Coordinates of C-alpha atoms in Angstrom, one line a residue:
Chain A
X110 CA 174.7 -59.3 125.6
X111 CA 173.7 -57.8 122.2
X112 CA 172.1 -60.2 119.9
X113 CA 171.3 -58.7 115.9
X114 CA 168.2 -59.9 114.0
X115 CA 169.2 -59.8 110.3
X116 CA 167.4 -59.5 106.9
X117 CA 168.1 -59.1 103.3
X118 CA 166.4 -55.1 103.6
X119 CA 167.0 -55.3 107.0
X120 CA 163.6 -53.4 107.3
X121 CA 160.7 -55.2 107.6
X122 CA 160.9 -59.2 108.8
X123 CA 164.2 -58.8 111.0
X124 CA 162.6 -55.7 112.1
X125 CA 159.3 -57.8 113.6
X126 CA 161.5 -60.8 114.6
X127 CA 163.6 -58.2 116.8
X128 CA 160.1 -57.1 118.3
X129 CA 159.5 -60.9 118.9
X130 CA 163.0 -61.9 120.0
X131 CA 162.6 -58.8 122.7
X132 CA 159.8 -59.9 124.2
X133 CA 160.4 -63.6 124.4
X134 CA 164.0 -61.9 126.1
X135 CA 162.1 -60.9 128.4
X136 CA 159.9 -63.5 129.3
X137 CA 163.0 -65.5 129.9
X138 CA 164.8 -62.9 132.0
X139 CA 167.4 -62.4 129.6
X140 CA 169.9 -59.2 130.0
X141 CA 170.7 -57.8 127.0
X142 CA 169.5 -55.7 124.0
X143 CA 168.3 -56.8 120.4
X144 CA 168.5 -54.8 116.9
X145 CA 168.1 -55.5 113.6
X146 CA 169.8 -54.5 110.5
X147 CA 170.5 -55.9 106.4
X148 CA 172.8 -58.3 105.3
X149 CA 175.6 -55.9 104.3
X150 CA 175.6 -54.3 107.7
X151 CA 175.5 -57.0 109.9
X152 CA 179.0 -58.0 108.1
X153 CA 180.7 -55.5 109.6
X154 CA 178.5 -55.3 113.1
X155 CA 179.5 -57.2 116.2
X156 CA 176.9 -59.3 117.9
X157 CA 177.1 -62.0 120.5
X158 CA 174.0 -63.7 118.4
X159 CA 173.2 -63.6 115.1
X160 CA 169.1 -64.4 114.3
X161 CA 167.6 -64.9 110.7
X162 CA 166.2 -67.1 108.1
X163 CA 168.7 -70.0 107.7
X164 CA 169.5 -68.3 103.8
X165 CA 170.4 -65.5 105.6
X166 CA 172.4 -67.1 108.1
X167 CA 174.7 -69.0 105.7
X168 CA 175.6 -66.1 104.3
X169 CA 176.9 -64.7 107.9
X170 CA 178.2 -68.1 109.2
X171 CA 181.9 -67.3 108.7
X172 CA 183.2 -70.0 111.6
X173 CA 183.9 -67.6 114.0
X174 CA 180.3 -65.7 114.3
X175 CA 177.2 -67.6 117.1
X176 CA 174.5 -67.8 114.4
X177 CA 171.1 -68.8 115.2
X178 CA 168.6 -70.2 112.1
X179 CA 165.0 -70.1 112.3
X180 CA 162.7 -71.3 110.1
X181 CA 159.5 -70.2 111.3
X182 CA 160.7 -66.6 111.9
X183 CA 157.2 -65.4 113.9
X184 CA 156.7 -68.2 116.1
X185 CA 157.3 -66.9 119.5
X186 CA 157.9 -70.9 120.2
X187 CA 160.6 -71.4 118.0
X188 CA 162.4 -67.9 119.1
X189 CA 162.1 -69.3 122.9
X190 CA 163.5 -72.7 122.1
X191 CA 166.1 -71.1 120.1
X192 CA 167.3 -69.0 122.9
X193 CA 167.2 -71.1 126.0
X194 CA 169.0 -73.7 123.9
X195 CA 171.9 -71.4 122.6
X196 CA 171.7 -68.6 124.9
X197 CA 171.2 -70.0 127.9
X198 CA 172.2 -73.3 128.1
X199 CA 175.0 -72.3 126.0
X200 CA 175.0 -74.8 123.3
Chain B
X90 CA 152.8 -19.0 117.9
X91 CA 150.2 -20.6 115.9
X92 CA 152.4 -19.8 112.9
X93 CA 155.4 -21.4 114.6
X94 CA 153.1 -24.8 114.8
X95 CA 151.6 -24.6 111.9
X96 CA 154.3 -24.1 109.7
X97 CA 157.7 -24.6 111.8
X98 CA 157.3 -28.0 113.8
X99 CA 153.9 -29.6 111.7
X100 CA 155.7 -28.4 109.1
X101 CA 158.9 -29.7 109.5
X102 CA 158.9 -33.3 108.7
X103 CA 161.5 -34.4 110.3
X104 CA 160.4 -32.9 113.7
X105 CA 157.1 -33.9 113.0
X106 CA 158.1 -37.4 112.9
X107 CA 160.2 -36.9 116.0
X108 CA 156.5 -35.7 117.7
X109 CA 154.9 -39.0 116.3
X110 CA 157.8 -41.4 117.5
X111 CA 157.6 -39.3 121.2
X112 CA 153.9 -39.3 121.3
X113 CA 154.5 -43.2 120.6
X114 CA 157.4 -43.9 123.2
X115 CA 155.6 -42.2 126.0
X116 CA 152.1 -43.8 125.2
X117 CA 154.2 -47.2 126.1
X118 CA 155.5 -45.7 128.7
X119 CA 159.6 -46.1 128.4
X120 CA 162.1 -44.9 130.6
X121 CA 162.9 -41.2 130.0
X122 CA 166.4 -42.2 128.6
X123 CA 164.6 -44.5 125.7
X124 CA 162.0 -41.8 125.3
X125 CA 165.1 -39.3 124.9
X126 CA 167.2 -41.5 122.4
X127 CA 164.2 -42.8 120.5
X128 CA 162.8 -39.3 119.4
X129 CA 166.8 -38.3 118.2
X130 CA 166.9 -41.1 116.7
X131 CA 163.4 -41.4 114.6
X132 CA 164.5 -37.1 113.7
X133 CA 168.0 -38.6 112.6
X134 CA 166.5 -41.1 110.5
X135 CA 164.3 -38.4 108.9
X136 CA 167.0 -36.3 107.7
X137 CA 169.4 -39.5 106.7
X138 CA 167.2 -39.9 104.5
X139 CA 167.0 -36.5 103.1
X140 CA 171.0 -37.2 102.6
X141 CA 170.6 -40.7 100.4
X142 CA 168.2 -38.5 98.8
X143 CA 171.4 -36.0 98.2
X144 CA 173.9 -39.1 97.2
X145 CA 171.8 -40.7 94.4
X146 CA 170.0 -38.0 92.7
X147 CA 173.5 -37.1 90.9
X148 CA 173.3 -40.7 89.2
X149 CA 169.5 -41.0 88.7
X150 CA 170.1 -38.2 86.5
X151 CA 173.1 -39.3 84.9
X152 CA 171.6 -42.2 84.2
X153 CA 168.5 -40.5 82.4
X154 CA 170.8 -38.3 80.5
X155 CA 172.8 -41.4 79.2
X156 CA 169.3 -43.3 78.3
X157 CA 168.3 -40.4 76.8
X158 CA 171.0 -40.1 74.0
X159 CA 171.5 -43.6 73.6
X160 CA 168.1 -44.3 72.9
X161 CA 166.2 -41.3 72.4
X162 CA 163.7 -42.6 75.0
X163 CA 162.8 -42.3 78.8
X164 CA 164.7 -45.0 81.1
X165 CA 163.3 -45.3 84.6
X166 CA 164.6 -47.1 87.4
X167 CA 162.3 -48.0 89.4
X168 CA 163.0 -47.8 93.5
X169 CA 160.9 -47.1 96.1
X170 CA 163.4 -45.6 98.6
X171 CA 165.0 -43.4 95.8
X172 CA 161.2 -41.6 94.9
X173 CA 160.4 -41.8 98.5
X174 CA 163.2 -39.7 99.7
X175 CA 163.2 -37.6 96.8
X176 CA 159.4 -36.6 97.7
X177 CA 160.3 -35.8 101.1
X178 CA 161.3 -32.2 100.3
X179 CA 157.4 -31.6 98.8
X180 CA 155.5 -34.0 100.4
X181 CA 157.2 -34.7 103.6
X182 CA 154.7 -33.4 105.9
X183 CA 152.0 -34.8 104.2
X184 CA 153.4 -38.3 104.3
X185 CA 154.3 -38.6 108.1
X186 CA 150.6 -36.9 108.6
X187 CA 149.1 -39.9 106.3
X188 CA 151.5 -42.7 107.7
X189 CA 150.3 -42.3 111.2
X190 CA 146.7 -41.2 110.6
X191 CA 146.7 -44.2 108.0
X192 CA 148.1 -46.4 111.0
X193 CA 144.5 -45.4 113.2
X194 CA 142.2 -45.9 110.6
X195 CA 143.9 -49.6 110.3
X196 CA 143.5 -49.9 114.3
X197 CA 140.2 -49.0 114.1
X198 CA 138.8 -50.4 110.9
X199 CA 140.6 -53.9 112.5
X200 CA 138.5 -53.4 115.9
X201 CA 135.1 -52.8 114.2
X202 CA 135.0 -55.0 111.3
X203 CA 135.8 -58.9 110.5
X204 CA 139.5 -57.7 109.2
X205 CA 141.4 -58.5 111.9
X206 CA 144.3 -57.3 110.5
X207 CA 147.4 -55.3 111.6
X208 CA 149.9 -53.9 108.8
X209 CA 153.4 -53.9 110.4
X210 CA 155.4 -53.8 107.2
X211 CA 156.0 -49.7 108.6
X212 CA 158.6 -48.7 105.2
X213 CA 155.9 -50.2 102.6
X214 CA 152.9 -47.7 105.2
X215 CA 155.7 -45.4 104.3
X216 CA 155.7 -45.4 101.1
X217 CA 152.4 -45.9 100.0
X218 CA 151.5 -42.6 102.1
X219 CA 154.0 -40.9 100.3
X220 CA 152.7 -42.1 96.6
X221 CA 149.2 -41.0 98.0
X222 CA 150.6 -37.7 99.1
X223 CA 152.0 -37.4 95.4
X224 CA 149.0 -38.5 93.7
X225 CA 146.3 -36.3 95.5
X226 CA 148.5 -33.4 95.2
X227 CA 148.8 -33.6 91.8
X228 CA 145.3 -33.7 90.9
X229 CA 145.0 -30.5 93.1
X230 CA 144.1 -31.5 97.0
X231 CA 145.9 -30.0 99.7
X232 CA 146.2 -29.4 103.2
X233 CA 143.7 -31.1 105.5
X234 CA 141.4 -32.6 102.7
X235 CA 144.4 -34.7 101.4
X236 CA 146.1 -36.3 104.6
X237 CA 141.7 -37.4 105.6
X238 CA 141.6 -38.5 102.2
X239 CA 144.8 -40.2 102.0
X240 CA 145.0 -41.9 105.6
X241 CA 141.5 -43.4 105.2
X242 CA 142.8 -44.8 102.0
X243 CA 146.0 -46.3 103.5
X244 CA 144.4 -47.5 106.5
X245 CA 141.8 -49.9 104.1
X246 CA 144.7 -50.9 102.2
X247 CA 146.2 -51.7 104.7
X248 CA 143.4 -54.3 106.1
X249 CA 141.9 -55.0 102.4
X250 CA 145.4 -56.3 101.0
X251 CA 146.2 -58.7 104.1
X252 CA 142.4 -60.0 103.4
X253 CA 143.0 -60.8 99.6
X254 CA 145.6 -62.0 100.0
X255 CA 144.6 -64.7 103.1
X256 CA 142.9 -67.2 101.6
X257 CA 146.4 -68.1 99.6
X258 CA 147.9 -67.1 102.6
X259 CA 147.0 -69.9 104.8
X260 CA 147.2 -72.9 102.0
X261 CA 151.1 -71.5 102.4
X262 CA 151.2 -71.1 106.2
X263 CA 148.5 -73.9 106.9
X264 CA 147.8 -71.5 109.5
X265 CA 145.1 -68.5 109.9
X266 CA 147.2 -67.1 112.4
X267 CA 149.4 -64.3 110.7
X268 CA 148.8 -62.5 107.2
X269 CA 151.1 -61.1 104.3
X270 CA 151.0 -57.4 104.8
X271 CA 153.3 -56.2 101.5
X272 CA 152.2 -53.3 98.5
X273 CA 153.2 -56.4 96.5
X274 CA 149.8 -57.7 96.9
X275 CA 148.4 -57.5 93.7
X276 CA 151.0 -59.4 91.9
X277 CA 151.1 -62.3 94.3
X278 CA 147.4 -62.5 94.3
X279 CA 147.0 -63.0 90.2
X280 CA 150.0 -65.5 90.8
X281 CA 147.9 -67.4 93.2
X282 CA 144.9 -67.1 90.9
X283 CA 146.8 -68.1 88.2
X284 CA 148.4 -71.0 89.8
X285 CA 144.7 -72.1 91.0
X286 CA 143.5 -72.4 87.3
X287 CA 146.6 -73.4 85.3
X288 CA 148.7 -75.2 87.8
X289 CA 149.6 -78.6 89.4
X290 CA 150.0 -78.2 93.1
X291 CA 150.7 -81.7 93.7
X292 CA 154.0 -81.0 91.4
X293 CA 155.4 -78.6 93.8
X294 CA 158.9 -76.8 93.2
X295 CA 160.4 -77.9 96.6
X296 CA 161.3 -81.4 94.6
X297 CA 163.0 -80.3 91.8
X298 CA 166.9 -79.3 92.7
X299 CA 168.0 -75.5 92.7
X300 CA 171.4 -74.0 92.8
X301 CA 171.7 -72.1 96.1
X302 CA 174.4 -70.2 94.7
X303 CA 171.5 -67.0 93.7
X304 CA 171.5 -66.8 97.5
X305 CA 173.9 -63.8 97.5
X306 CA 171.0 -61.9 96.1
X307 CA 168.9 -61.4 99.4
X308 CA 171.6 -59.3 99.9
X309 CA 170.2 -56.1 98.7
X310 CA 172.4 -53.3 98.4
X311 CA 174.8 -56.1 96.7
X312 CA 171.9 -56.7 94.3
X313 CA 171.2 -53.0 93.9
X314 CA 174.9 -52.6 93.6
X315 CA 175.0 -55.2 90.9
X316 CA 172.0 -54.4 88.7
X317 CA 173.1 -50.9 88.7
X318 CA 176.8 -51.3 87.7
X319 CA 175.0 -53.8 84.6
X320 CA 172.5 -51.4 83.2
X321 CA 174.7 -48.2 83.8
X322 CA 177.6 -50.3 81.9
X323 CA 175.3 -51.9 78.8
X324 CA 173.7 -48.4 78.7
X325 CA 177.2 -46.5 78.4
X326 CA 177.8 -48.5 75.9
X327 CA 175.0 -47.8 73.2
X328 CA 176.3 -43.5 74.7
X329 CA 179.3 -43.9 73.4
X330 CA 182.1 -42.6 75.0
X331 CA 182.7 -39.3 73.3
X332 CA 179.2 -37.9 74.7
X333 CA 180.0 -39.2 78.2
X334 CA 183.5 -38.4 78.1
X335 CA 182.7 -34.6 76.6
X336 CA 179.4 -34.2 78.5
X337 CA 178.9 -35.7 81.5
X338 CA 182.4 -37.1 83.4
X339 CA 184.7 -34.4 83.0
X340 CA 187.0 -36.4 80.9
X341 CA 187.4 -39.7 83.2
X342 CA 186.9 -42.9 81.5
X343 CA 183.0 -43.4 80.2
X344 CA 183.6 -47.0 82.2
X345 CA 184.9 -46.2 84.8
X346 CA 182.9 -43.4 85.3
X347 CA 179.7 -45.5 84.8
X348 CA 180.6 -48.1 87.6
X349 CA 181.3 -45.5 90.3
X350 CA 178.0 -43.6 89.6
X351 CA 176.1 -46.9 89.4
X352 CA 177.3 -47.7 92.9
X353 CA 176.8 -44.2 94.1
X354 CA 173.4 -44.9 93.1
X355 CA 173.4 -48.1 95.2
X356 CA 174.9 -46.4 98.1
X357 CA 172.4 -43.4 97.9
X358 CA 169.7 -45.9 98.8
X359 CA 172.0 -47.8 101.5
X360 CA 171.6 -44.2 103.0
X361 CA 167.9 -44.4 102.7
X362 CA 167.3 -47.8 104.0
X363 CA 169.2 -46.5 107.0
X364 CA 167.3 -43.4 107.3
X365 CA 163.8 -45.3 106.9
X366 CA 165.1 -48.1 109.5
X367 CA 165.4 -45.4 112.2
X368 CA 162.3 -43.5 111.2
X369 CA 160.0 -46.4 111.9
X370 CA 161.8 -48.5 114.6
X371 CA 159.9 -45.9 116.7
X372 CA 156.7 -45.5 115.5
X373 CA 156.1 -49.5 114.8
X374 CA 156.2 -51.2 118.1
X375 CA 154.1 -47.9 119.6
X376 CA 151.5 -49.1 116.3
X377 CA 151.7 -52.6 116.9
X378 CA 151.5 -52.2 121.1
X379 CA 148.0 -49.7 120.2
X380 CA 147.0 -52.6 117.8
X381 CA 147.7 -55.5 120.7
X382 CA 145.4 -53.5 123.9
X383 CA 142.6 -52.6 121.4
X384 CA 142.1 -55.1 118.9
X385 CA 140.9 -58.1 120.1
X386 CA 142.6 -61.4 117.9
X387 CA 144.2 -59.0 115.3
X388 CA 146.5 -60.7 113.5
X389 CA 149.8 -59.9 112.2
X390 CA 150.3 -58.7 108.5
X391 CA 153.8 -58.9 108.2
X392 CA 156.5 -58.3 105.4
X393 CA 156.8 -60.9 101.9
X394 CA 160.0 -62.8 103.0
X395 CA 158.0 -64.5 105.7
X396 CA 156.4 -66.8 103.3
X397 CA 159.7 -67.6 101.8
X398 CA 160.8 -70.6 104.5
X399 CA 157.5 -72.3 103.2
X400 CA 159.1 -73.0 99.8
X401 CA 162.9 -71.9 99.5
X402 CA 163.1 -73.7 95.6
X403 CA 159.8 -71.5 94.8
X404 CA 161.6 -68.1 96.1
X405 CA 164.3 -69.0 93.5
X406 CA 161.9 -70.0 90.2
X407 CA 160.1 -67.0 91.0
X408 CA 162.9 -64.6 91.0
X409 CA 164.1 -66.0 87.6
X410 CA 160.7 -65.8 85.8
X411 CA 159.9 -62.3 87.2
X412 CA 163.5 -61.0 86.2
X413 CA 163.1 -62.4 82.7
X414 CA 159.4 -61.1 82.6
X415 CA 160.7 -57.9 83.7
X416 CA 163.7 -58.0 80.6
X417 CA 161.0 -59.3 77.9
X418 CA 158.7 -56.4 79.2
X419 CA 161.4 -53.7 78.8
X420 CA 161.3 -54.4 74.7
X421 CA 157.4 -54.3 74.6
X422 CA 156.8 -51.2 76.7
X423 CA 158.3 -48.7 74.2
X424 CA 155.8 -50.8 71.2
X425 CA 152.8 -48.9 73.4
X426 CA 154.6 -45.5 73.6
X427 CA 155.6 -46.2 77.4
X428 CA 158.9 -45.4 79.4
X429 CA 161.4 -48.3 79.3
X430 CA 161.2 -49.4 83.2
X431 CA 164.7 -50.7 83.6
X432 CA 164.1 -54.0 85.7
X433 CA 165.9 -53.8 88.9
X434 CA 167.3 -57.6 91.1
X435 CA 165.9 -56.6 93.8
X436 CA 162.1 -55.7 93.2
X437 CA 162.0 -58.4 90.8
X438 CA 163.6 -60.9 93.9
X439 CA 161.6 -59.7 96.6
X440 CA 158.0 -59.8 94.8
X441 CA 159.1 -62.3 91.9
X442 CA 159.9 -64.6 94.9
X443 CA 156.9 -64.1 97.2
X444 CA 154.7 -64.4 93.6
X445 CA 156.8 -68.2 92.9
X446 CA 155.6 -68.7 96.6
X447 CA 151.7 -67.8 96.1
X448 CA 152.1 -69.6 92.8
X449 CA 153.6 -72.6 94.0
X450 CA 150.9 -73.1 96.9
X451 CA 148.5 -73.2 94.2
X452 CA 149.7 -74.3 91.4
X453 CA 153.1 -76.2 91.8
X454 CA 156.1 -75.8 89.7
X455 CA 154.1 -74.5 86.7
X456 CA 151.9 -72.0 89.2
X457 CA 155.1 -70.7 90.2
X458 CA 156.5 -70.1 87.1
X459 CA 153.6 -68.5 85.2
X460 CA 152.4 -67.0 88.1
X461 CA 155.9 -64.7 88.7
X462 CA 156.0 -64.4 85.1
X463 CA 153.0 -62.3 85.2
X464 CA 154.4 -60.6 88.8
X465 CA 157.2 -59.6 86.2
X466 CA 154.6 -58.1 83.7
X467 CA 153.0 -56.7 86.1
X468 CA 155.8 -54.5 87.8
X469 CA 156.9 -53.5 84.6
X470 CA 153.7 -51.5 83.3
X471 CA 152.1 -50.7 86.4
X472 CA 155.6 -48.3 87.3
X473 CA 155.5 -47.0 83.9
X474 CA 151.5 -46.4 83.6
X475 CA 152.2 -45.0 87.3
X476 CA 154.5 -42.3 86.1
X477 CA 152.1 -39.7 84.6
X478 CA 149.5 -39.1 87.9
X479 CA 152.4 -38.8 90.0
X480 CA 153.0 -35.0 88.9
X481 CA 156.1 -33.5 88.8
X482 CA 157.5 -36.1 91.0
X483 CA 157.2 -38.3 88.1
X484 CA 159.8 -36.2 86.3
X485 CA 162.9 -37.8 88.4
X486 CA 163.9 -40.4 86.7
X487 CA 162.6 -43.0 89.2
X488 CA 159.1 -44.5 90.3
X489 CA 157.4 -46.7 92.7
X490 CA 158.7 -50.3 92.1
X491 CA 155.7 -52.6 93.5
X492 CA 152.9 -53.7 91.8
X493 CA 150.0 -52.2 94.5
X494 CA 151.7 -48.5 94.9
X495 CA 150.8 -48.6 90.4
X496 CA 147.3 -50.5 90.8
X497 CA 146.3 -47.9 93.6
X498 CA 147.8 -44.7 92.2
X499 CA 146.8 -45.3 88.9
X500 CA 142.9 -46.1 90.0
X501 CA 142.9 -43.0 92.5
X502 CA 144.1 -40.3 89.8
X503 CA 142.4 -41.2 87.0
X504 CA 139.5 -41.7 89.1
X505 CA 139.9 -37.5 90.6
X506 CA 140.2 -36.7 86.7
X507 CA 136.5 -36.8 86.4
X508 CA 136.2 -34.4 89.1

């Protein structure tokens, strides 16, 4: 499973939410890898999960795409709930 | 063999940052196949960037050259990636020595004084080692004296900015648990101030309505794209297109010619961003896993946007009255003899918004408003005032867009001018 952390820079915050998303990934024993990248990129990039701020997210919701909106991007809560309820229990 | 270290793999940049980012891996002890991939990777990134440099250099200067005979005055665009990878041919070793060096004095200054703090935002350590490479070096220090003096610089901005910044910080957050680590500081932190004394923060932006449709703008190389294909276009214009035509584009149409080399521009820095993704992706987590064992409650100084869920109406207003602080300022800076800083969407959204945010905290709607309005001022002069102690670097056509990268080189060169 590959899930991309996106930004508008795609340098700074997704970069520290990916660090966040990894290691809540692994405290729930989730296979898989997590990168980040910018808006523009993450267009054309294929991802089982998308992560960012819900702006960014609008932006990438296309129908067809899994997006995932967070609002408070560094909570490792949030990023936990957020997984186990998309990821895991598949909703 | 000492001449092989010395000046072959120190003093190859992009090997040197490979040493850094395997030094890093191995320290958190990955798997040989991650240690492998990650130091390619953090070399590739190094010389990517040397490439973006490549792309957009062609248009910085074409776009200088067309300022220059429309109106007989220096146009500069300011963008940090662009000067950042254009340095890297003169000041490449000195700025990975000063990023990483910079990095320990932050570790250390965070474990043995009350500023907790850990800078993560790695592109803006980056650059600001990178402007201090430039500045030192142009007022004559080299070699070892420069990278001490310029880490130990970095390393208490990095830990000083976080700290002025905090006590606006958490009446955003409502937390104390994570900081705003961004070379925007300075601007946020008078838009907080200003807010405090002039503003309302019972009237906050969040109830007013704002079109949503700017959204496209956090977008950057799409905002880069844009503001480039604008300003290369008006510009063009005042050329004429018997100078382009003659001079500059080989006959092709002084339009069309305009648009492609405004989005070369734009895709010159998509190069860079790349390039600077891969250098740091490395070196960060090995910072930031250091920081974690050694530092006892350090807390996170992480990049401007994180404030921006807080107060999405704010991010908006602020990006409107920095861009139009940044347009009023472009008529006043010739008045004081000053390059014309060509104001650029996406500086003037990522700072203008986080300075709406800061504003808006303290201040409400009218803190928001005044407060980006004088982010806007403030990244206007600061990059042109900048310009001169940057040396010859300053000659490219480009300069550091955010407002502490001017308020810290500025202060340091004029202050090694008295020695």
């Amino acid at each position: 499973m590959k899930i991309l952390v996106v930004c508008g820079n795609g340098l700074g915050s997704s970069f520290m939410m990916s660090m966040n998303v990894q290691k809540a990934m692994k405290e729930l024993n989730m296979e898989g890898t997590c990168s980040h990248t910018d808006l523009a990129s993450a267009k054309t990039e294929n991802a089982d999960y998308y992560i960012g701020a819900p702006e960014i997210m609008d932006q990438l919701n296309d129908g067809n795409r899994k997006i995932i909106s967070l609002v408070n991007m560094f909570s490792m809560d949030e990023i936990k709930k957020a997984l186990t309820t998309h990821v895991l229990e598949g909703r | 063999m000492l001449r092989l270290i010395m000046n072959d793999i120190l003093g190859t940049p992009a090997i040197l940052v490979g040493l850094f980012a395997l030094i890093g891996l191995l320290l958190q002890k990955k798997a040989i196949a991650e240690v492998v991939s990650g130091t390619l990777k953090t070399i590739m990134g190094f010389i990517i960037l040397g490439a973006g440099a490549t792309v957009l250099v062609g248009a910085l200067n074409l776009f200088g050259q067309m300022f220059e005979e429309a109106f007989h005055i220096k146009g500069i665009i300011p963008n940090n990636e662009a000067i950042v990878a254009l340095a890297q041919e003169t000041f490449g070793t000195e700025t990975a020595m000063i990023m990483v060096f910079g990095m320990i004095v932050n570790i250390l200054l965070a474990r043995y004084t009350k500023f907790k703090y850990i800078f993560l935002t790695g592109h803006h350590t980056m650059f600001m080692a990178c402007m201090l490479a430039a500045v030192l070096a142009a007022s004559g220090i080299k070699g070892p004296l420069l990278v001490a003096i310029g880490s130990v610089i970095l390393g208490a901005l990095m830990v000083l900015m976080p700290a002025l910044l905090q006590p606006y910080t958490r009446q955003i957050t409502g937390s104390d648990d994570m900081a705003v680590g961004h070379f925007g500081s300075i601007g946020y932190f008078v838009s907080g101030t200003i807010g405090k004394y002039f503003g309302d923060k019972e009237k906050t932006t969040e109830e007013i309505k704002v079109p949503k449709s700017l959204g496209f703008l956090r977008d950057s190389s799409v905002a880069l794209a844009l503001t480039m294909a604008l300003m290369f276009i008006i510009v063009a214009a005042f050329t004429g297109p018997t100078f382009i035509e003659k001079e500059l584009s080989g006959g092709t149409n002084f339009i069309v010619f305009s648009l492609t080399q405004a989005i070369t521009f734009a895709g010159g820095v998509y190069i860079v961003l790349a390039g600077v993704r891969m250098v740091i992706a490395e070196i960060v987590p090995a910072f930031k896993g250091i920081a974690d064992k050694v530092v006892p409650n350090a807390k996170p100084a992480l990049d401007c946007p994180v404030v921006f869920p807080f107060a999405p109406n704010a991010v908006i207003i602020g990006f409107l009255s920095s861009f139009v602080a940044g347009v009023v300022s472009m008529f006043i800076l010739p008045i004081f003899g000053l390059a014309i800083i060509v104001p650029g969407l996406v500086p003037h959204f990522f700072t203008g918004a986080a300075a709406g945010v800061f504003g808006n905290a303290t201040g409400g709607r009218r803190g928001a408003i005044l407060g980006s309005l004088a982010n806007g001022l403030i990244i206007s002069f600061l990059p042109a005032l900048l310009l001169p102690v940057l040396g010859s670097l300053g000659f490219n056509g480009t300069t550091f867009g955010d407002a502490d990268f001017g308020i810290v080189g500025i202060l340091l060169g004029n202050l090694l001018k008295l020695f």
